[in-house]
GROMACS .gro file of C-alpha atoms in nm:
model
  338
    1MET     CA    1   4.849   1.424  -8.331
    2ARG     CA    2   4.982   1.144  -8.138
    3LYS     CA    3   5.113   1.367  -7.856
    4ILE     CA    4   4.769   1.524  -7.833
    5VAL     CA    5   4.592   1.196  -7.772
    6ILE     CA    6   4.840   1.101  -7.499
    7VAL     CA    7   4.785   1.428  -7.329
    8VAL     CA    8   4.403   1.387  -7.342
    9LEU     CA    9   4.424   1.034  -7.191
   10THR     CA   10   4.658   1.148  -6.925
   11ALA     CA   11   4.424   1.429  -6.819
   12VAL     CA   12   4.129   1.185  -6.810
   13PHE     CA   13   4.335   0.933  -6.599
   14ILE     CA   14   4.437   1.207  -6.351
   15GLY     CA   15   4.071   1.337  -6.321
   16SER     CA   16   3.952   0.990  -6.256
   17CYS     CA   17   4.207   0.935  -5.990
   18GLU     CA   18   4.102   1.270  -5.833
   19ASN     CA   19   3.733   1.163  -5.832
   20LYS     CA   20   3.824   0.830  -5.667
   21THR     CA   21   4.031   1.001  -5.409
   22GLY     CA   22   3.751   1.249  -5.335
   23LEU     CA   23   3.513   0.958  -5.262
   24LYS     CA   24   3.737   0.794  -5.015
   25THR     CA   25   3.803   1.104  -4.821
   26LYS     CA   26   3.432   1.202  -4.774
   27ALA     CA   27   3.371   1.326  -4.412
   28PRO     CA   28   3.160   1.075  -4.198
   29THR     CA   29   2.815   1.181  -4.078
   30ARG     CA   30   2.792   1.292  -3.723
   31VAL     CA   31   2.510   1.129  -3.517
   32THR     CA   32   2.410   1.078  -3.157
   33VAL     CA   33   2.419   0.721  -3.037
   34GLN     CA   34   2.276   0.544  -2.735
   35THR     CA   35   2.399   0.192  -2.618
   36VAL     CA   36   2.089  -0.024  -2.548
   37SER     CA   37   2.092  -0.190  -2.208
   38GLU     CA   38   1.837  -0.378  -2.002
   39ALA     CA   39   1.706  -0.209  -1.679
   40PRO     CA   40   1.469  -0.305  -1.401
   41MET     CA   41   1.107  -0.272  -1.494
   42ALA     CA   42   0.984   0.067  -1.386
   43ASN     CA   43   0.681  -0.064  -1.217
   44SER     CA   44   0.887  -0.319  -1.022
   45GLN     CA   45   1.076  -0.038  -0.849
   46LYS     CA   46   0.803   0.214  -0.751
   47TYR     CA   47   0.457   0.154  -0.607
   48VAL     CA   48   0.191   0.360  -0.444
   49GLY     CA   49   0.083   0.257  -0.092
   50ILE     CA   50  -0.175   0.367   0.155
   51VAL     CA   51  -0.095   0.391   0.522
   52GLU     CA   52  -0.325   0.197   0.750
   53GLU     CA   53  -0.361   0.151   1.127
   54CYS     CA   54  -0.203  -0.138   1.301
   55GLN     CA   55  -0.530  -0.224   1.469
   56SER     CA   56  -0.881  -0.067   1.487
   57THR     CA   57  -1.115  -0.134   1.779
   58ALA     CA   58  -1.486  -0.055   1.752
   59VAL     CA   59  -1.610   0.062   2.094
   60SER     CA   60  -1.990   0.014   2.169
   61PHE     CA   61  -2.233  -0.009   2.444
   62THR     CA   62  -2.377  -0.342   2.556
   63THR     CA   63  -2.727  -0.203   2.614
   64MET     CA   64  -2.969   0.021   2.445
   65GLY     CA   65  -3.015   0.381   2.553
   66VAL     CA   66  -2.992   0.750   2.463
   67VAL     CA   67  -2.657   0.882   2.455
   68LYS     CA   68  -2.610   1.158   2.721
   69ARG     CA   69  -2.264   1.283   2.624
   70VAL     CA   70  -1.957   1.173   2.425
   71LEU     CA   71  -1.638   1.294   2.597
   72VAL     CA   72  -1.387   1.244   2.317
   73SER     CA   73  -1.325   1.392   1.973
   74GLU     CA   74  -1.167   1.251   1.666
   75GLY     CA   75  -0.799   1.253   1.671
   76GLN     CA   76  -0.781   1.260   2.050
   77ARG     CA   77  -0.534   1.023   2.227
   78VAL     CA   78  -0.709   0.802   2.479
   79ALA     CA   79  -0.576   0.577   2.746
   80ARG     CA   80  -0.713   0.235   2.837
   81GLY     CA   81  -0.998   0.262   3.081
   82GLN     CA   82  -1.066   0.633   3.000
   83LEU     CA   83  -1.440   0.737   2.997
   84ILE     CA   84  -1.557   0.763   2.631
   85ALA     CA   85  -1.933   0.821   2.664
   86GLU     CA   86  -2.242   0.784   2.870
   87ILE     CA   87  -2.600   0.695   2.816
   88ASP     CA   88  -2.911   0.796   3.023
   89ASP     CA   89  -2.879   0.589   3.337
   90THR     CA   90  -3.220   0.689   3.508
   91GLN     CA   91  -3.383   0.341   3.434
   92ALA     CA   92  -3.064   0.151   3.548
   93LYS     CA   93  -3.060   0.344   3.880
   94ASN     CA   94  -3.427   0.270   3.936
   95LEU     CA   95  -3.369  -0.103   3.865
   96LEU     CA   96  -3.072  -0.096   4.108
   97SER     CA   97  -3.282   0.062   4.377
   98GLY     CA   98  -3.540  -0.205   4.341
   99ALA     CA   99  -3.287  -0.483   4.348
  100GLU     CA  100  -3.121  -0.330   4.664
  101ALA     CA  101  -3.464  -0.322   4.838
  102ALA     CA  102  -3.536  -0.684   4.734
  103MET     CA  103  -3.192  -0.784   4.870
  104ALA     CA  104  -3.257  -0.608   5.199
  105GLN     CA  105  -3.599  -0.784   5.237
  106ALA     CA  106  -3.449  -1.123   5.157
  107ASN     CA  107  -3.172  -1.079   5.417
  108ASP     CA  108  -3.423  -0.955   5.677
  109ALA     CA  109  -3.639  -1.267   5.621
  110LEU     CA  110  -3.333  -1.480   5.637
  111GLN     CA  111  -3.228  -1.348   5.969
  112ARG     CA  112  -3.578  -1.369   6.125
  113TYR     CA  113  -3.649  -1.724   5.998
  114GLY     CA  114  -3.292  -1.824   6.083
  115MET     CA  115  -3.379  -1.827   6.450
  116LEU     CA  116  -3.690  -2.036   6.397
  117HIS     CA  117  -3.480  -2.286   6.194
  118GLU     CA  118  -3.230  -2.317   6.476
  119ASN     CA  119  -3.509  -2.386   6.722
  120GLY     CA  120  -3.652  -2.653   6.496
  121SER     CA  121  -3.978  -2.467   6.451
  122LEU     CA  122  -3.944  -2.405   6.080
  123PRO     CA  123  -3.988  -2.684   5.820
  124GLU     CA  124  -3.692  -2.761   5.617
  125VAL     CA  125  -3.872  -2.699   5.293
  126GLN     CA  126  -3.958  -2.344   5.396
  127TRP     CA  127  -3.606  -2.276   5.509
  128VAL     CA  128  -3.473  -2.378   5.167
  129GLU     CA  129  -3.728  -2.161   4.991
  130ILE     CA  130  -3.603  -1.854   5.199
  131GLN     CA  131  -3.244  -1.927   5.110
  132SER     CA  132  -3.334  -1.948   4.752
  133LYS     CA  133  -3.504  -1.610   4.762
  134VAL     CA  134  -3.183  -1.461   4.911
  135ALA     CA  135  -2.980  -1.608   4.613
  136GLN     CA  136  -3.221  -1.472   4.356
  137ALA     CA  137  -3.209  -1.123   4.520
  138LYS     CA  138  -2.830  -1.127   4.520
  139SER     CA  139  -2.820  -1.232   4.154
  140GLN     CA  140  -3.063  -0.948   4.055
  141LEU     CA  141  -2.864  -0.702   4.250
  142GLU     CA  142  -2.543  -0.801   4.058
  143VAL     CA  143  -2.736  -0.767   3.721
  144ALA     CA  144  -2.861  -0.420   3.827
  145LYS     CA  145  -2.517  -0.307   3.918
  146LYS     CA  146  -2.389  -0.431   3.592
  147ASN     CA  147  -2.645  -0.249   3.401
  148LEU     CA  148  -2.562   0.076   3.569
  149GLN     CA  149  -2.202   0.025   3.500
  150ASP     CA  150  -2.262  -0.043   3.139
  151CYS     CA  151  -2.415   0.300   3.097
  152ARG     CA  152  -2.054   0.431   3.115
  153LEU     CA  153  -1.840   0.339   2.810
  154THR     CA  154  -1.462   0.313   2.868
  155ALA     CA  155  -1.179   0.264   2.623
  156PRO     CA  156  -1.070  -0.102   2.617
  157VAL     CA  157  -0.734  -0.009   2.458
  158SER     CA  158  -0.507   0.277   2.431
  159GLY     CA  159  -0.480   0.462   2.095
  160ILE     CA  160  -0.621   0.762   1.899
  161VAL     CA  161  -0.996   0.806   1.821
  162GLY     CA  162  -1.039   0.767   1.459
  163LYS     CA  163  -1.407   0.840   1.402
  164LYS     CA  164  -1.693   0.948   1.630
  165LEU     CA  165  -2.000   0.764   1.494
  166ILE     CA  166  -2.266   0.862   1.743
  167GLY     CA  167  -2.340   1.196   1.915
  168ALA     CA  168  -2.531   1.312   2.218
  169GLY     CA  169  -2.899   1.270   2.185
  170GLU     CA  170  -2.892   0.972   1.956
  171THR     CA  171  -3.005   0.632   2.053
  172ALA     CA  172  -2.728   0.376   2.084
  173LEU     CA  173  -2.800   0.005   2.009
  174PRO     CA  174  -2.610  -0.285   2.154
  175SER     CA  175  -2.296  -0.355   1.967
  176GLN     CA  176  -2.337  -0.029   1.754
  177ALA     CA  177  -1.995   0.143   1.741
  178VAL     CA  178  -1.975   0.481   1.914
  179VAL     CA  179  -1.621   0.549   1.831
  180ASN     CA  180  -1.331   0.347   1.685
  181ILE     CA  181  -0.986   0.357   1.840
  182LEU     CA  182  -0.680   0.320   1.630
  183ASP     CA  183  -0.343   0.176   1.734
  184ILE     CA  184  -0.091   0.367   1.528
  185SER     CA  185   0.216   0.316   1.743
  186THR     CA  186   0.313   0.109   1.438
  187VAL     CA  187   0.138   0.137   1.103
  188LYS     CA  188   0.106  -0.074   0.787
  189VAL     CA  189   0.153   0.050   0.437
  190LYS     CA  190  -0.077  -0.142   0.198
  191VAL     CA  191   0.062  -0.191  -0.158
  192ALA     CA  192  -0.101  -0.382  -0.450
  193ILE     CA  193   0.175  -0.591  -0.628
  194PRO     CA  194   0.121  -0.740  -0.975
  195GLU     CA  195   0.111  -1.110  -0.990
  196ALA     CA  196   0.423  -1.124  -1.219
  197GLU     CA  197   0.626  -0.955  -0.944
  198ILE     CA  198   0.486  -1.088  -0.615
  199GLY     CA  199   0.733  -1.384  -0.623
  200TYR     CA  200   1.027  -1.140  -0.590
  201ILE     CA  201   0.904  -0.991  -0.262
  202GLU     CA  202   0.978  -1.196   0.060
  203ALA     CA  203   0.884  -1.120   0.421
  204ASN     CA  204   1.237  -0.974   0.492
  205THR     CA  205   1.281  -0.772   0.168
  206SER     CA  206   1.403  -0.432   0.251
  207SER     CA  207   1.202  -0.128   0.133
  208ILE     CA  208   1.213   0.245   0.154
  209ILE     CA  209   0.883   0.437   0.214
  210LYS     CA  210   0.848   0.807   0.124
  211VAL     CA  211   0.547   0.988   0.262
  212GLU     CA  212   0.512   1.340   0.104
  213ALA     CA  213   0.261   1.446   0.360
  214ILE     CA  214   0.520   1.456   0.631
  215ASN     CA  215   0.825   1.486   0.403
  216ARG     CA  216   0.995   1.184   0.534
  217SER     CA  217   1.157   0.868   0.411
  218LEU     CA  218   1.138   0.568   0.631
  219ASP     CA  219   1.269   0.208   0.628
  220GLY     CA  220   1.005  -0.054   0.597
  221GLY     CA  221   0.992  -0.352   0.828
  222ARG     CA  222   0.854  -0.708   0.802
  223ILE     CA  223   0.628  -0.764   0.500
  224GLU     CA  224   0.288  -0.954   0.527
  225LYS     CA  225   0.186  -1.107   0.198
  226GLY     CA  226  -0.161  -1.170   0.085
  227VAL     CA  227  -0.231  -1.503  -0.076
  228GLN     CA  228  -0.557  -1.415  -0.266
  229ALA     CA  229  -0.543  -1.215  -0.588
  230ASP     CA  230  -0.779  -0.945  -0.684
  231ALA     CA  231  -0.998  -1.089  -0.947
  232LEU     CA  232  -1.003  -0.775  -1.172
  233THR     CA  233  -0.650  -0.632  -1.140
  234HIS     CA  234  -0.454  -0.958  -1.062
  235THR     CA  235  -0.266  -0.795  -0.792
  236TYR     CA  236  -0.179  -0.923  -0.436
  237ASP     CA  237  -0.195  -0.699  -0.138
  238ILE     CA  238   0.106  -0.668   0.091
  239ARG     CA  239   0.140  -0.485   0.406
  240ILE     CA  240   0.469  -0.337   0.526
  241ASN     CA  241   0.515  -0.271   0.897
  242VAL     CA  242   0.659   0.072   0.984
  243ALA     CA  243   0.746   0.214   1.327
  244ASN     CA  244   0.559   0.528   1.424
  245ALA     CA  245   0.669   0.616   1.758
  246ASP     CA  246   0.589   0.991   1.708
  247ARG     CA  247   0.248   0.914   1.567
  248ARG     CA  248   0.304   1.137   1.264
  249LEU     CA  249   0.204   0.870   1.008
  250LEU     CA  250  -0.176   0.866   0.998
  251PRO     CA  251  -0.411   0.627   0.825
  252GLY     CA  252  -0.501   0.729   0.473
  253MET     CA  253  -0.175   0.906   0.387
  254VAL     CA  254  -0.036   0.809   0.041
  255ALA     CA  255   0.322   0.665   0.033
  256SER     CA  256   0.576   0.598  -0.247
  257VAL     CA  257   0.731   0.254  -0.193
  258SER     CA  258   1.047   0.122  -0.348
  259PHE     CA  259   1.210  -0.219  -0.289
  260ALA     CA  260   1.579  -0.295  -0.263
  261ALA     CA  261   1.729  -0.440  -0.581
  262MET     CA  262   1.706  -0.810  -0.620
  263GLN     CA  263   1.926  -1.040  -0.836
  264SER     CA  264   1.630  -1.200  -0.998
  265GLN     CA  265   1.439  -0.876  -1.037
  266PRO     CA  266   1.268  -0.869  -1.385
  267THR     CA  267   1.428  -0.640  -1.650
  268GLU     CA  268   1.330  -0.497  -1.979
  269LEU     CA  269   1.480  -0.355  -2.296
  270THR     CA  270   1.374   0.000  -2.376
  271ILE     CA  271   1.478   0.258  -2.636
  272PRO     CA  272   1.373   0.630  -2.703
  273ILE     CA  273   1.051   0.620  -2.906
  274THR     CA  274   1.192   0.899  -3.124
  275SER     CA  275   1.455   0.671  -3.255
  276VAL     CA  276   1.190   0.442  -3.427
  277GLN     CA  277   1.143   0.471  -3.798
  278ARG     CA  278   0.882   0.314  -4.034
  279LYS     CA  279   0.956   0.158  -4.375
  280ALA     CA  280   0.739   0.182  -4.675
  281ASP     CA  281   0.591  -0.152  -4.592
  282GLY     CA  282   0.486  -0.042  -4.257
  283SER     CA  283   0.753  -0.238  -4.062
  284MET     CA  284   0.947  -0.057  -3.792
  285PHE     CA  285   1.321  -0.013  -3.780
  286VAL     CA  286   1.604   0.166  -3.606
  287TRP     CA  287   1.948   0.264  -3.731
  288THR     CA  288   2.223   0.057  -3.560
  289ILE     CA  289   2.590   0.112  -3.561
  290SER     CA  290   2.826  -0.183  -3.646
  291ASN     CA  291   3.180  -0.219  -3.514
  292ASP     CA  292   3.313  -0.051  -3.831
  293SER     CA  293   3.117   0.257  -3.759
  294THR     CA  294   2.871   0.211  -4.040
  295ALA     CA  295   2.490   0.255  -4.006
  296HIS     CA  296   2.239  -0.008  -4.088
  297ARG     CA  297   1.871  -0.043  -4.085
  298THR     CA  298   1.755  -0.309  -3.837
  299THR     CA  299   1.395  -0.432  -3.824
  300VAL     CA  300   1.264  -0.434  -3.465
  301THR     CA  301   0.921  -0.539  -3.310
  302PHE     CA  302   0.813  -0.346  -3.006
  303GLY     CA  303   0.595  -0.398  -2.694
  304GLU     CA  304   0.422  -0.140  -2.492
  305SER     CA  305   0.511   0.231  -2.478
  306LYS     CA  306   0.620   0.388  -2.151
  307GLY     CA  307   0.631   0.760  -2.158
  308ASN     CA  308   0.890   0.869  -2.408
  309ARG     CA  309   1.034   0.509  -2.438
  310VAL     CA  310   0.916   0.180  -2.592
  311THR     CA  311   0.995  -0.175  -2.488
  312VAL     CA  312   1.182  -0.397  -2.748
  313SER     CA  313   1.047  -0.753  -2.807
  314SER     CA  314   1.306  -0.858  -3.075
  315GLY     CA  315   1.544  -0.726  -3.325
  316ILE     CA  316   1.821  -0.572  -3.117
  317GLY     CA  317   1.982  -0.686  -2.805
  318ASN     CA  318   2.165  -0.574  -2.497
  319GLY     CA  319   2.483  -0.377  -2.572
  320GLU     CA  320   2.385  -0.269  -2.921
  321ARG     CA  321   2.427   0.095  -3.035
  322ILE     CA  322   2.137   0.279  -3.202
  323VAL     CA  323   2.122   0.627  -3.352
  324THR     CA  324   1.898   0.875  -3.162
  325GLU     CA  325   1.972   1.191  -3.340
  326GLY     CA  326   2.101   1.261  -3.687
  327TYR     CA  327   1.941   0.966  -3.859
  328GLN     CA  328   1.773   1.183  -4.118
  329LYS     CA  329   2.114   1.211  -4.307
  330LEU     CA  330   2.172   0.831  -4.309
  331SER     CA  331   2.159   0.566  -4.579
  332GLU     CA  332   2.251   0.196  -4.564
  333GLY     CA  333   2.625   0.163  -4.488
  334THR     CA  334   2.684   0.536  -4.421
  335ARG     CA  335   2.997   0.586  -4.215
  336VAL     CA  336   2.932   0.788  -3.896
  337VAL     CA  337   3.103   0.950  -3.603
  338PHE     CA  338   2.962   1.005  -3.252
   0.00000   0.00000   0.00000
């Protein structure tokens, strides 16, 4: 009887040892892990810009009249002094003819009365009056010539015709633009920058501009910074000068703008949104991996979501490891491999 008891106790002890040994040798759970790291804010790297002309000049007549013809079309390159348009000059020519006749009459009177003045037969007062009429006739002649000249509209600068605003047969008013001429030998790319990031951009900050319309990337030049924010969007407009010798960049084209990395560039901590879990009390957590390769629930607070990622406000820091796949098999303290 004593031998039987000893055998039973020995069997129980051996079985207990086997169970303990089995627990210690359980295989770790395999998971996929990602190391959390700060990265530049996505919207501080890429911006959308619009190409603008370097300068726009509105060309208009200085007098009113019916447009006889417009000699240029939109997109046409014009040189300084080139004829742009003409208005009906019939009235201007008639006025010029009258002014020339008045000038001839005044000169004739000056010549005839000049001999009387030399002989002392003409009172001084009358001689002065004749000279005044000559001066008036000369002034009116110059005005008439200028009016006729103003019936022809020429380009004040070289460039490309942007828009044709008046056509033949329409009445042009003084200072009403007929066409506008664009200088696109260099262009400017206008970009709206959030107020939180405008301080990181300086006049000499390097940039790369990609324009899909012409399938080209270009280096941006000097930056002009606006000083007044938009009241609704709280953004500041900047303009990046870009060389355009071949005139392929045209106003209105959309550009993608990125700036060179800056040491003080704002960064943010983001993680895949699929790695976020919810506790029974509604709080959010992720599985983090400690140095001994065990998994732990870590409560985290989040900011805004950006695509398939979400920004981290608190709970985990730079360099920590989180589980992105395989977390369904985990419990607190589970040993993992990755």
